[in-house]
PDB file of C-alpha atoms in Angstrom:
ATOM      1  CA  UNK A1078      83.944 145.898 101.997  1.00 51.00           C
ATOM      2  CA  UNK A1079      84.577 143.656 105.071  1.00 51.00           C
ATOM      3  CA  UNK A1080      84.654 139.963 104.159  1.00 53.00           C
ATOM      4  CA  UNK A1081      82.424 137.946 105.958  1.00 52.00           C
ATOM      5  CA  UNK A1082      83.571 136.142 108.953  1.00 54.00           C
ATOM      6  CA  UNK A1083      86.210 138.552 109.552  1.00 54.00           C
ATOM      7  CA  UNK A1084      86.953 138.875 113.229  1.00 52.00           C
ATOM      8  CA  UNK A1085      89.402 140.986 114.742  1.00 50.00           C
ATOM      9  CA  UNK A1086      90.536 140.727 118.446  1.00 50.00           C
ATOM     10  CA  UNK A1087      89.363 144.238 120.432  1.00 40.00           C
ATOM     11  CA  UNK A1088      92.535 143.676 122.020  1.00 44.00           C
ATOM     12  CA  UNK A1089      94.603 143.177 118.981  1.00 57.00           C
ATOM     13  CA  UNK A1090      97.741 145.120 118.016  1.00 87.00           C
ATOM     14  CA  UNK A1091      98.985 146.782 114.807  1.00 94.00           C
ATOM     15  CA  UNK A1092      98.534 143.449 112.649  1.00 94.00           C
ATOM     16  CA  UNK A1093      95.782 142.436 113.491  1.00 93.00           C
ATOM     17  CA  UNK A1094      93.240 143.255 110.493  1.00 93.00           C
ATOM     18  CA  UNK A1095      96.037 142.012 108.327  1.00 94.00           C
ATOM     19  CA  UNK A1096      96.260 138.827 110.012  1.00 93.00           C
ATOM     20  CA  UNK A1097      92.260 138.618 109.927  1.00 93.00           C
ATOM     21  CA  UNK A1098      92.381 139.233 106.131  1.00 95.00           C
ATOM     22  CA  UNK A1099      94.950 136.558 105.942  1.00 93.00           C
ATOM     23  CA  UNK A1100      93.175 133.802 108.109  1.00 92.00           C
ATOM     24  CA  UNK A1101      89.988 134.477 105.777  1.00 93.00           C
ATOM     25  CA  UNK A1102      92.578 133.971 102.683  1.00 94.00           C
ATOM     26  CA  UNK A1103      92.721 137.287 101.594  1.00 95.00           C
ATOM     27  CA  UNK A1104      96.521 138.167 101.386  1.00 95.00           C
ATOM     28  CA  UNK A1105      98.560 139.619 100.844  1.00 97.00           C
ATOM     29  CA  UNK A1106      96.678 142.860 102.087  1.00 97.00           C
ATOM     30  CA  UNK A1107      97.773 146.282 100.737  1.00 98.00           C
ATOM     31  CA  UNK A1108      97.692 149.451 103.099  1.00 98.00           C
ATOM     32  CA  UNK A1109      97.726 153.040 101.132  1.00 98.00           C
ATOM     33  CA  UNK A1110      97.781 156.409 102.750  1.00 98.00           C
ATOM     34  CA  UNK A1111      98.780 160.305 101.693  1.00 98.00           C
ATOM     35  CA  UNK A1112     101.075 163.385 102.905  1.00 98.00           C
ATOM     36  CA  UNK A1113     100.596 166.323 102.395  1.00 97.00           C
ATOM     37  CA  UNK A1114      96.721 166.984 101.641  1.00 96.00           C
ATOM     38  CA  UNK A1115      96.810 170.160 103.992  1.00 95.00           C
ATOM     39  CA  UNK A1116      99.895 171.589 102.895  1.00 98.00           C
ATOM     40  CA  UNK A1117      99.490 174.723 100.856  1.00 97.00           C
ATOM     41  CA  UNK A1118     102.786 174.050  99.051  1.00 98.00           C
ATOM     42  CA  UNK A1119     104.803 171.042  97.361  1.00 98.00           C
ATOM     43  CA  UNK A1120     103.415 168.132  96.211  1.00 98.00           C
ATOM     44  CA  UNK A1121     101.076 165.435  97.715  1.00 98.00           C
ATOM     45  CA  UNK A1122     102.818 162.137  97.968  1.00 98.00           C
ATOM     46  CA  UNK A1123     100.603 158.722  98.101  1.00 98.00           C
ATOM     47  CA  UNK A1124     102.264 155.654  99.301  1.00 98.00           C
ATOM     48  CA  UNK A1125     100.817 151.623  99.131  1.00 98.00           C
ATOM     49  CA  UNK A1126     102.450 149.096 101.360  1.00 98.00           C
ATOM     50  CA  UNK A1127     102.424 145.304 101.204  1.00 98.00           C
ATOM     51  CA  UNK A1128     103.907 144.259 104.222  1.00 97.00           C
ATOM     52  CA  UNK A1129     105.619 140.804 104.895  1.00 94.00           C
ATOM     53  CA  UNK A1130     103.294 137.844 106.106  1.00 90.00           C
ATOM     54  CA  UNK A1131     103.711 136.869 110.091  1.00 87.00           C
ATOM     55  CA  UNK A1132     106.109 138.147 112.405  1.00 88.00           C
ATOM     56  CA  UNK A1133     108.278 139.098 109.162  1.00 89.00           C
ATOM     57  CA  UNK A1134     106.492 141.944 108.493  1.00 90.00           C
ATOM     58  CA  UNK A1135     106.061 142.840 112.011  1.00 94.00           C
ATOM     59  CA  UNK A1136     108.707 146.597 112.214  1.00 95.00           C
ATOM     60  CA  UNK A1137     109.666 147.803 115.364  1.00 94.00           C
ATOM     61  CA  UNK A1138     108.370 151.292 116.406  1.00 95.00           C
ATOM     62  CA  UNK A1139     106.206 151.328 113.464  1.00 96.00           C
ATOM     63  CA  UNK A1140     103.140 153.713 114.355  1.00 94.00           C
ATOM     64  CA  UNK A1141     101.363 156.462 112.253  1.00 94.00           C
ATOM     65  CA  UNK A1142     103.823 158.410 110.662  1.00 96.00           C
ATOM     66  CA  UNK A1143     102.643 162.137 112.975  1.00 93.00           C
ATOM     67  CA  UNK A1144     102.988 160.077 116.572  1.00 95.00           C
ATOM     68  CA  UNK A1145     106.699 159.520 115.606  1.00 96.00           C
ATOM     69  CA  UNK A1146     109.710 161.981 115.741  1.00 96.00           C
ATOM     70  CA  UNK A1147     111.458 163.067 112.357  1.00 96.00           C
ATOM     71  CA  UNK A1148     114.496 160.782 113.282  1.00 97.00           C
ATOM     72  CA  UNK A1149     112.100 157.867 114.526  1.00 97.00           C
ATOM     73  CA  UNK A1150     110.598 158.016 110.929  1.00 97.00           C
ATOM     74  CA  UNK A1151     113.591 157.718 109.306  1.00 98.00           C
ATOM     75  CA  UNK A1152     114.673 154.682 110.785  1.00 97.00           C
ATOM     76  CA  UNK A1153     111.086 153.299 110.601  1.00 98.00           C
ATOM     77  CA  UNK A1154     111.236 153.996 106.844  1.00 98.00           C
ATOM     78  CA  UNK A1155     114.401 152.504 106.272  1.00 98.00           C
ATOM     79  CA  UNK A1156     113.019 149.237 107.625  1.00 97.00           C
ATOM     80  CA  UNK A1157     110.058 149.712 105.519  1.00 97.00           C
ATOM     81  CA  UNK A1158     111.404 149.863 102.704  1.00 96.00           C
ATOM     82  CA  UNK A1159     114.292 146.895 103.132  1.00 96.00           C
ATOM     83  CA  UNK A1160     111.778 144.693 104.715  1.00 95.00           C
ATOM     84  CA  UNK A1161     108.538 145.218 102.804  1.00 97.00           C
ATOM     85  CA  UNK A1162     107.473 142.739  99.864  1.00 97.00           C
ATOM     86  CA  UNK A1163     106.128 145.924  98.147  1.00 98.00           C
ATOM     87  CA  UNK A1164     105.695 149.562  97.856  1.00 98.00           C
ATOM     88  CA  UNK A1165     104.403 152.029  95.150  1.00 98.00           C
ATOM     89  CA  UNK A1166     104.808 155.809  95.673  1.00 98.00           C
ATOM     90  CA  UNK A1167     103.188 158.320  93.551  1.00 98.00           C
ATOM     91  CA  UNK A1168     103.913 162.118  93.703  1.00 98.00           C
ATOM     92  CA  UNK A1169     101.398 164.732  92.577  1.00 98.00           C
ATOM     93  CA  UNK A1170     102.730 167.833  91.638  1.00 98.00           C
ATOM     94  CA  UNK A1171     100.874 171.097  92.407  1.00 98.00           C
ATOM     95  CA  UNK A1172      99.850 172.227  89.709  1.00 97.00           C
ATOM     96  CA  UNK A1173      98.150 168.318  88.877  1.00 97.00           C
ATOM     97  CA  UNK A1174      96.602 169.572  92.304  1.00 97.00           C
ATOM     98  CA  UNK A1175      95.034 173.002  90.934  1.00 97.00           C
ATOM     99  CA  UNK A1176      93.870 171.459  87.803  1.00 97.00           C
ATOM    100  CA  UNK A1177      92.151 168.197  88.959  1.00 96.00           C
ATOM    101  CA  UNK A1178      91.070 169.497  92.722  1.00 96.00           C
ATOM    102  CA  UNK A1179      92.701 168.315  96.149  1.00 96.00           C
ATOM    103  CA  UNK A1180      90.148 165.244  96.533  1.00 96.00           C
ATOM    104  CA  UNK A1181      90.063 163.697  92.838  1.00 96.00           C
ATOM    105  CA  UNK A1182      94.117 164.382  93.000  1.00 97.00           C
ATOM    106  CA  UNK A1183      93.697 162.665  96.429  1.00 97.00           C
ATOM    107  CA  UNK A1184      92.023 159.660  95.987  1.00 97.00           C
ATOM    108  CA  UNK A1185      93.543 159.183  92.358  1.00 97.00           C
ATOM    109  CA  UNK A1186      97.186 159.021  93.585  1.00 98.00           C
ATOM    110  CA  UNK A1187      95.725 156.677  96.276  1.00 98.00           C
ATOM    111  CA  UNK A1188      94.722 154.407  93.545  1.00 98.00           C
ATOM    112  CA  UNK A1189      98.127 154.726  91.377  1.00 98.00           C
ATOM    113  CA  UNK A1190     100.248 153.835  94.114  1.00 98.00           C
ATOM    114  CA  UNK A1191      97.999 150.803  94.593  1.00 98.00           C
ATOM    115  CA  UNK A1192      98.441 149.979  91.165  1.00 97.00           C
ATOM    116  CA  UNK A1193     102.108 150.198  91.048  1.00 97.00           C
ATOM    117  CA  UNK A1194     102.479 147.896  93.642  1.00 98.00           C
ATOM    118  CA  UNK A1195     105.072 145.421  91.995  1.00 96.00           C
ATOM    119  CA  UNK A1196     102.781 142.498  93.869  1.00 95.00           C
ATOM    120  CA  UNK A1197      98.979 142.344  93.375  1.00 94.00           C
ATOM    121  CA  UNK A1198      96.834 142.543  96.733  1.00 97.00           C
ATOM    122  CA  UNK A1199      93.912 140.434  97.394  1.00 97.00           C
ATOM    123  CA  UNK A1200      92.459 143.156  99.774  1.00 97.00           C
ATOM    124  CA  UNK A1201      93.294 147.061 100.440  1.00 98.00           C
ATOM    125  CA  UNK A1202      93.147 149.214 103.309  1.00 98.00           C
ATOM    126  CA  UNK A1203      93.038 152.806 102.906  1.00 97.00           C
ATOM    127  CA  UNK A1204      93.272 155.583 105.384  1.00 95.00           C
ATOM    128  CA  UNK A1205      89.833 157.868 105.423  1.00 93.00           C
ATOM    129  CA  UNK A1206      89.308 157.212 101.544  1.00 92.00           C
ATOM    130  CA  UNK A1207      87.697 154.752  99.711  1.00 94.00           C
ATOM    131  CA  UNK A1208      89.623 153.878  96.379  1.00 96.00           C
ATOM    132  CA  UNK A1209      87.411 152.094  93.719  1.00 93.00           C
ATOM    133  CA  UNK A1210      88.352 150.767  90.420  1.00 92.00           C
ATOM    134  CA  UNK A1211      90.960 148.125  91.835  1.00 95.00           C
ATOM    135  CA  UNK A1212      89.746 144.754  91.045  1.00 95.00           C
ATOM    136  CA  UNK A1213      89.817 143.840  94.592  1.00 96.00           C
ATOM    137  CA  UNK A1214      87.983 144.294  97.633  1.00 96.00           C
ATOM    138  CA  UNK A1215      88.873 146.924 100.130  1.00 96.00           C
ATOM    139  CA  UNK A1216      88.149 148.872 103.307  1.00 96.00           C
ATOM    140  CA  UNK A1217      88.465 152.561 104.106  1.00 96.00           C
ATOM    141  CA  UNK A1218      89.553 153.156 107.588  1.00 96.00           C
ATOM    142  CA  UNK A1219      88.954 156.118 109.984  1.00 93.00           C
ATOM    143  CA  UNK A1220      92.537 156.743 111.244  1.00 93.00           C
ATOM    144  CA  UNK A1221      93.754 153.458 109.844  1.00 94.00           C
ATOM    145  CA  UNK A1222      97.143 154.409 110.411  1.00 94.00           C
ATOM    146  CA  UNK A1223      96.849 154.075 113.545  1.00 95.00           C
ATOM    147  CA  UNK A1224      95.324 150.464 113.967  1.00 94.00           C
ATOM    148  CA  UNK A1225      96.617 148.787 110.895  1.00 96.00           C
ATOM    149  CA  UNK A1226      99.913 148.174 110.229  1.00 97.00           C
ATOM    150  CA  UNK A1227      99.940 148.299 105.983  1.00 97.00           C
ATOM    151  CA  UNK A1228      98.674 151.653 106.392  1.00 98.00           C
ATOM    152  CA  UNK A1229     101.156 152.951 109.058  1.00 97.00           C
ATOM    153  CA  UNK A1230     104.063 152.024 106.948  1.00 97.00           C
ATOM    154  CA  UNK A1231     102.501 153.876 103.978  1.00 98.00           C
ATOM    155  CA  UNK A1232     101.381 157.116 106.466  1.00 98.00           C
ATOM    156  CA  UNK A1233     105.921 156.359 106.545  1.00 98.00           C
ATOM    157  CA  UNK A1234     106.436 155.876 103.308  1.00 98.00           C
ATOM    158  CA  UNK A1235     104.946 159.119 102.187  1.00 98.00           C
ATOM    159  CA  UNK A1236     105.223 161.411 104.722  1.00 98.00           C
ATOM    160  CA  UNK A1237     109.039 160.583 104.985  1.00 98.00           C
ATOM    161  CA  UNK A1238     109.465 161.003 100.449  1.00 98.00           C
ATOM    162  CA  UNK A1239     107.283 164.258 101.392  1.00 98.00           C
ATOM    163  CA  UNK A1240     109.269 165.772 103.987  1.00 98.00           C
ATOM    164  CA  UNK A1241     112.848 164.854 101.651  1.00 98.00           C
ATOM    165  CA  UNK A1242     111.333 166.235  98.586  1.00 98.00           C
ATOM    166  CA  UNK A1243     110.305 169.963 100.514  1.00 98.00           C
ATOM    167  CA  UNK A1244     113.481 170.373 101.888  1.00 98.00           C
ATOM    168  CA  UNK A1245     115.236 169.666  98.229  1.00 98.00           C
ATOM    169  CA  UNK A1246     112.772 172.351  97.432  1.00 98.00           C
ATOM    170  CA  UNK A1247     113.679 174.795 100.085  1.00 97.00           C
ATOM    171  CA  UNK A1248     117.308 174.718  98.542  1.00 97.00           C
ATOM    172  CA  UNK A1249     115.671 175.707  94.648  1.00 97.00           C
ATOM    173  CA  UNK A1250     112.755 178.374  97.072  1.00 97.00           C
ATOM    174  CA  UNK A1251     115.014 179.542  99.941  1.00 97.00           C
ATOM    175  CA  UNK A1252     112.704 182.830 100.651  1.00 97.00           C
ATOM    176  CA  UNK A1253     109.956 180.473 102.568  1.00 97.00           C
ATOM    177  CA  UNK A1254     111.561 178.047 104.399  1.00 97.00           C
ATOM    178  CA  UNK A1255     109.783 174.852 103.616  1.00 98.00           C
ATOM    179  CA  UNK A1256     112.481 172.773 104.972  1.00 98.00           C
ATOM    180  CA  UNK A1257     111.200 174.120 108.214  1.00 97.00           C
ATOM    181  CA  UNK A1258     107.176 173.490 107.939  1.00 97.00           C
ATOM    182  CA  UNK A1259     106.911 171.357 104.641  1.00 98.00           C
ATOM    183  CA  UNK A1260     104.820 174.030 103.066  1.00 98.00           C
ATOM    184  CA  UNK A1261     101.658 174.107 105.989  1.00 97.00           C
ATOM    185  CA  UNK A1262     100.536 177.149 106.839  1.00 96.00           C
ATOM    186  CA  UNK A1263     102.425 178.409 109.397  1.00 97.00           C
ATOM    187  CA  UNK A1264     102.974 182.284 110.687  1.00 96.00           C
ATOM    188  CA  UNK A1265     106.290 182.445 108.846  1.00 97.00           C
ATOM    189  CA  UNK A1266     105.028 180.412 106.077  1.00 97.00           C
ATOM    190  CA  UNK A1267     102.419 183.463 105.266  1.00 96.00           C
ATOM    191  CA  UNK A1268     104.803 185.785 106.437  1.00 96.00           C
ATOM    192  CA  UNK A1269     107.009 184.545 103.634  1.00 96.00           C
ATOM    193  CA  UNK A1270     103.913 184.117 101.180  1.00 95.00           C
ATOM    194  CA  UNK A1271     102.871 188.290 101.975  1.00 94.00           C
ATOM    195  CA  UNK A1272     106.915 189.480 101.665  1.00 95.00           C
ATOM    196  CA  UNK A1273     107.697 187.343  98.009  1.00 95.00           C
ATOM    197  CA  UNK A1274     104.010 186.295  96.914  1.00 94.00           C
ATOM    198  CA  UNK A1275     103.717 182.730  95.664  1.00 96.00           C
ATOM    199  CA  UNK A1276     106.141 180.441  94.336  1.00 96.00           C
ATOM    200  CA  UNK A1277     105.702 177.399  91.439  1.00 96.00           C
ATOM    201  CA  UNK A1278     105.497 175.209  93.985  1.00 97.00           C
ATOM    202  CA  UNK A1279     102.257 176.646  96.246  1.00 98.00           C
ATOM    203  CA  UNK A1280      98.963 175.745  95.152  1.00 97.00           C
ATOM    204  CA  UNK A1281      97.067 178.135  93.206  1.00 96.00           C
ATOM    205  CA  UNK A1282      93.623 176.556  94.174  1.00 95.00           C
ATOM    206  CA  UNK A1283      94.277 177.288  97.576  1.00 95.00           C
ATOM    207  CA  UNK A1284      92.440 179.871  99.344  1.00 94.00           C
ATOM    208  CA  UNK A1285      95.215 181.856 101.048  1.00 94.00           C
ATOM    209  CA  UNK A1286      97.944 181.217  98.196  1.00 96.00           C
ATOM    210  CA  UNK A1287      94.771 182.664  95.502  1.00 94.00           C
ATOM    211  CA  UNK A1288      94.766 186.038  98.085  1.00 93.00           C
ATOM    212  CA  UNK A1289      98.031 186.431  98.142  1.00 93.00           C
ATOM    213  CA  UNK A1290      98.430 186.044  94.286  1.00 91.00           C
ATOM    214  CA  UNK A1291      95.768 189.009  93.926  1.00 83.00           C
ATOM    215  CA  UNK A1292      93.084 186.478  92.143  1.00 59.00           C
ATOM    216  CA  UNK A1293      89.705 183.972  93.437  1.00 51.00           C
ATOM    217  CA  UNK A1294      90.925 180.285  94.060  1.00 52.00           C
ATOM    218  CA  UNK A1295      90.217 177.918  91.556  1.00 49.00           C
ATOM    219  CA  UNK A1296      88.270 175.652  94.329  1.00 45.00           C
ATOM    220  CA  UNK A1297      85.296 176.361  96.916  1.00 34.00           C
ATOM    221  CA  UNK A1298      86.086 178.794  99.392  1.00 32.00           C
ATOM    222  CA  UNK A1299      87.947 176.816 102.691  1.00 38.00           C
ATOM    223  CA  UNK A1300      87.910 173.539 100.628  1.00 44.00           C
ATOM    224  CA  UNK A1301      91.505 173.343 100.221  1.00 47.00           C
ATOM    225  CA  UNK A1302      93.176 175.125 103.150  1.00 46.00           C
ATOM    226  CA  UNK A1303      94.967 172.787 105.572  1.00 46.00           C
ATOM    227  CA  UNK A1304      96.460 173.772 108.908  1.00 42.00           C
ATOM    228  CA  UNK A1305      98.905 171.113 109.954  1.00 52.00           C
ATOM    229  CA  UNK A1306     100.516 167.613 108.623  1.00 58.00           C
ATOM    230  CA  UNK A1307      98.737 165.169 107.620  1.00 67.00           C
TER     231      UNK A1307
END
């Protein structure tokens, strides 16, 4: 929920709900945010973010993790993580995925890597999800990587762990080339998927991966079938 009073400037930048949150005394102010919800294999990786109070925690060319270039997320995560006064990552493997369902995996990790933070928050912001059963109050954001800074470093935080831990995988799966596409459906993704069928790591749930494996997803039809990063 938004606390009362809050105010934040139409013009502001990046920081500004943080520093809202903070001038209403509710810091320090925890952004969380996922990769890899529309990939079709690998895991999904949830990230939570305290960032540093004031122009400490302000990290240059930070923006939401799919505006920035592979190399300009790299650097951004490397300040992230040196500069941040927390961060909690969770990884959900894929078969967690096909046994608990894309959202409840979703919003579950959400909430773990919340709770791992090393540093309780006084408020949360979450990207497109609300998490509940945090002790603390918190906002869910419509593309809140993109106006709020916590949750751009997380979109980081995750999408960079994501994007190492596929291409570790393409070296132990080298038939589909997930170092390439990070396991989203691409045309030589499901070329690969029709020429070897499935691997451990796809996602059994998932409508085209179920096809291909010769049986009826786990999940409703189209519910888990994602066509680009996330």
């Amino acid at each position: 929920m938004r606390p009362r009073r809050l105010t934040v400037r139409a013009d502001g930048d990046l920081y500004g709900y943080e520093r809202a949150l903070a001038r209403s005394g509710l810091a320090p102010v925890a952004g969380a945010d996922e990769a890899g919800r529309g990939a079709c294999a690998g895991p999904l990786v949830a990230a939570a973010v305290i960032l540093a109070p004031g122009r400490r925690g302000e990290i240059a060319g930070l923006a939401d993790s799919k505006l920035l270039t592979p190399a300009a997320r790299e650097d951004v995560f490397a300040a992230v993580t040196k500069r941040a006064l927390a961060i909690g990552v969770v990884i959900v493997p894929p078969a967690e995925i096909d046994r608990v369902g894309l959202h409840r995996s979703n919003v579950a990790a959400l909430r773990r890597a919340l709770v791992r933070l090393p540093i309780p928050a006084a408020y949360v912001l979450t990207d497109g999800f609300a998490v509940a059963g945090l002790g603390v109050p918190g906002l869910a954001m419509w593309k809140g990587d993109r106006v709020a800074g916590c949750i751009a470093a997380a979109s980081v935080v995750a999408k960079v762990t994501r994007d190492r831990l596929m291409c570790a995988l393409a070296d132990e799966h080298p038939d589909y080339g997930f170092a390439a596409h990070k396991g989203y459906i691409t045309p030589e993704h499901t070329a690969a998927l029709h020429r070897h069928g499935p691997c451990p790591q796809h996602r059994f749930s998932y409508v085209n991966v179920a096809a291909v494996a010769g049986h009826a997803p786990v999940g409703v039809l189209g519910e888990n079938v994602g066509t680009g990063p996330d």
